[in-house]
mmCIF file of C-alpha atoms in Angstrom:
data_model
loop_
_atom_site.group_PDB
_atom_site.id
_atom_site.type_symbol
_atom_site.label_atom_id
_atom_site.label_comp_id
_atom_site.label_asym_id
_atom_site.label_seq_id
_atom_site.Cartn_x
_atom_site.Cartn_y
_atom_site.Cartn_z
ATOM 1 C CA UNK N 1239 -25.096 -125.159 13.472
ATOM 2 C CA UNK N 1240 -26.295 -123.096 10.974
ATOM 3 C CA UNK N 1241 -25.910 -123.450 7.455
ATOM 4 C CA UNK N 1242 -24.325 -119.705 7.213
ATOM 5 C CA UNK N 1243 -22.184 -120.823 10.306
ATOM 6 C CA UNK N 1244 -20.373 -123.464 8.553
ATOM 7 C CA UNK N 1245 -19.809 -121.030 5.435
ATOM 8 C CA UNK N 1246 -18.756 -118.352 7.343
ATOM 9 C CA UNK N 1247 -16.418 -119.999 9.653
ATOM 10 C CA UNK N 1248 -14.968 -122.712 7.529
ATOM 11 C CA UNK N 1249 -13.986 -119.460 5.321
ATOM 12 C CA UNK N 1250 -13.140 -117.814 8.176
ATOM 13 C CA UNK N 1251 -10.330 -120.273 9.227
ATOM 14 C CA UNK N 1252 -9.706 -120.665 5.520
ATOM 15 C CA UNK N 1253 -8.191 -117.260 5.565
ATOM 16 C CA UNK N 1254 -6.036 -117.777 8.296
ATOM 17 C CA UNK N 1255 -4.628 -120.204 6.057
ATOM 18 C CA UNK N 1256 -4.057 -118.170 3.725
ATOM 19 C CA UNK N 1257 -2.478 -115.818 6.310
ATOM 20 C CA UNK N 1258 0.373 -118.930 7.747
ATOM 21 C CA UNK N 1259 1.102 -119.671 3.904
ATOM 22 C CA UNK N 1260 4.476 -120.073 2.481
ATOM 23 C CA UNK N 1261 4.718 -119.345 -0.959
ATOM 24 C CA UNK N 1262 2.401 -117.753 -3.384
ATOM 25 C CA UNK N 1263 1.076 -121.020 -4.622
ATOM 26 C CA UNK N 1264 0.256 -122.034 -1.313
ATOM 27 C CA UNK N 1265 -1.661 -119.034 -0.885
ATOM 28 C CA UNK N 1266 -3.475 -119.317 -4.398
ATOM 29 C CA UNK N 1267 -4.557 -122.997 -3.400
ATOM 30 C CA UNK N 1268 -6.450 -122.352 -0.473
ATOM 31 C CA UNK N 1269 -7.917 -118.960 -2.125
ATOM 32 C CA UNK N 1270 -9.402 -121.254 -4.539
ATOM 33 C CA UNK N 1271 -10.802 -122.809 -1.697
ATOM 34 C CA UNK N 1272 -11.928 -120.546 0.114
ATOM 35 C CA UNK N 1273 -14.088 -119.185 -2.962
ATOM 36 C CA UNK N 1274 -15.680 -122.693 -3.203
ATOM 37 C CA UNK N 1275 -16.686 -123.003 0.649
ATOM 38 C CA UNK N 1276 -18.283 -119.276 0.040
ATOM 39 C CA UNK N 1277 -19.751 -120.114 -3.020
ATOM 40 C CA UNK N 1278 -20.545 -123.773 -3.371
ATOM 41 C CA UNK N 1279 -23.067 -125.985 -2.207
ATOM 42 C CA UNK N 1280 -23.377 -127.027 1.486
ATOM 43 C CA UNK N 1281 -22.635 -130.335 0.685
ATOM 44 C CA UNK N 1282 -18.908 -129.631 -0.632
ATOM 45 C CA UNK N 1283 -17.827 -128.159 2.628
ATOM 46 C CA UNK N 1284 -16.702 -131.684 3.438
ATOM 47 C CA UNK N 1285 -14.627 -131.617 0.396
ATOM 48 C CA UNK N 1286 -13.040 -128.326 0.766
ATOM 49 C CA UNK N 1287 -11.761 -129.072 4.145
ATOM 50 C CA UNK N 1288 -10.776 -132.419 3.531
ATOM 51 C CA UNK N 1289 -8.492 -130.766 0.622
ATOM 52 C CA UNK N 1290 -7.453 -128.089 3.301
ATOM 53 C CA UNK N 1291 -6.156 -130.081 5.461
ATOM 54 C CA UNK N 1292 -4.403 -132.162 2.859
ATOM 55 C CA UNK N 1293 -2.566 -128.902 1.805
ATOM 56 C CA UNK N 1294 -1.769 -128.105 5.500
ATOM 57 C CA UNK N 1295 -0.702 -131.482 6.185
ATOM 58 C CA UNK N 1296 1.887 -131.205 3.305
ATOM 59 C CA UNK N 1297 3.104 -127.403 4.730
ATOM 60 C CA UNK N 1298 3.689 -128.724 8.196
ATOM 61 C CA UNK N 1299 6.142 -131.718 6.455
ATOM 62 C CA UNK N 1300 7.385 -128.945 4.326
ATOM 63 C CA UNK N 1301 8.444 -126.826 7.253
ATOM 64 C CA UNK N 1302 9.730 -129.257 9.012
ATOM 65 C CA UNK N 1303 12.249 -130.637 6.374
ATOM 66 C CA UNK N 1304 13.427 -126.913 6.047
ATOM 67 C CA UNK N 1305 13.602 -127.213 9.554
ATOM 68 C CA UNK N 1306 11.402 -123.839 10.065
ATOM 69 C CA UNK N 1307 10.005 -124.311 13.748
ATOM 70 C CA UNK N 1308 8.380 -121.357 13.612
ATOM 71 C CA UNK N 1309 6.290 -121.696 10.128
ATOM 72 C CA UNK N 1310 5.490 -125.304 11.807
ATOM 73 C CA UNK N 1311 3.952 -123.881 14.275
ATOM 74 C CA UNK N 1312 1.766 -121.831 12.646
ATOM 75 C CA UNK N 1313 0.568 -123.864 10.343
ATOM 76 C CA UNK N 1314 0.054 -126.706 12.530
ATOM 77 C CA UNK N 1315 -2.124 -124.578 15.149
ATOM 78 C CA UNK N 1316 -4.044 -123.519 12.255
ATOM 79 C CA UNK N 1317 -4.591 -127.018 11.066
ATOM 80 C CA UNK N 1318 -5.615 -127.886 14.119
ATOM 81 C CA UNK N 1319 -8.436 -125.608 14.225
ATOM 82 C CA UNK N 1320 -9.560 -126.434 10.565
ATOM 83 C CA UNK N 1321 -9.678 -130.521 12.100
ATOM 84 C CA UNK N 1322 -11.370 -130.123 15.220
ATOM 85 C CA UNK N 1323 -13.980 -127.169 13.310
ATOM 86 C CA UNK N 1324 -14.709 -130.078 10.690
ATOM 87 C CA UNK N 1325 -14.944 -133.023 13.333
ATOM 88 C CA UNK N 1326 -17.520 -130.918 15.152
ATOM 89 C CA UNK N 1327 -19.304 -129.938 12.170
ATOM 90 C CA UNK N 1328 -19.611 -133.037 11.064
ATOM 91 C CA UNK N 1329 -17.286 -132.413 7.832
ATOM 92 C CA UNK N 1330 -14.901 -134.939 8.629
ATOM 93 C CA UNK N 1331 -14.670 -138.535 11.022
ATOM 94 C CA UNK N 1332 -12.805 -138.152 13.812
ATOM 95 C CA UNK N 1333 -10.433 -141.044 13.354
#
């Protein structure tokens, strides 16, 4: 993969995110983190998604306390691309 691959589509799915969030904070989180994986170095992609999918994680539990299926959904299908995009990237270990 190219370096302008990982960029574009870890921002990519970063915006899709931003598009399943909840709340305005939510949304103004993973903005801020989608301006680092455009702007940073290579070598914080790992970070940023690692962050990301600590934020997602924390939405999905969210969701399902409120008991919003449908928000769950969402944001777990979008998590799960962001995790299987950073396994094969090489981001993240696949535990």
């Amino acid at each position: 993969m190219t370096q302008q691959y990982l960029f574009g589509e870890l921002s990519m799915i970063l915006g899709e995110l931003q598009a399943v969030a909840t709340n305005e904070a939510a949304v103004r989180d993973v903005a801020r983190l989608r301006r680092e994986a455009e702007t940073g170095p290579l070598v914080a992609l790992a970070s940023v998604a690692a962050r990301a999918l600590e934020l997602t994680d924390g939405w999905c539990w969210d969701s399902l306390m409120r008991g919003d299926s449908a928000a769950f959904a969402r944001e777990a299908a979008t998590c799960a691309e962001l995790w299987e995009f950073a396994v094969c990237a090489g981001l993240i270990e696949d535990r």
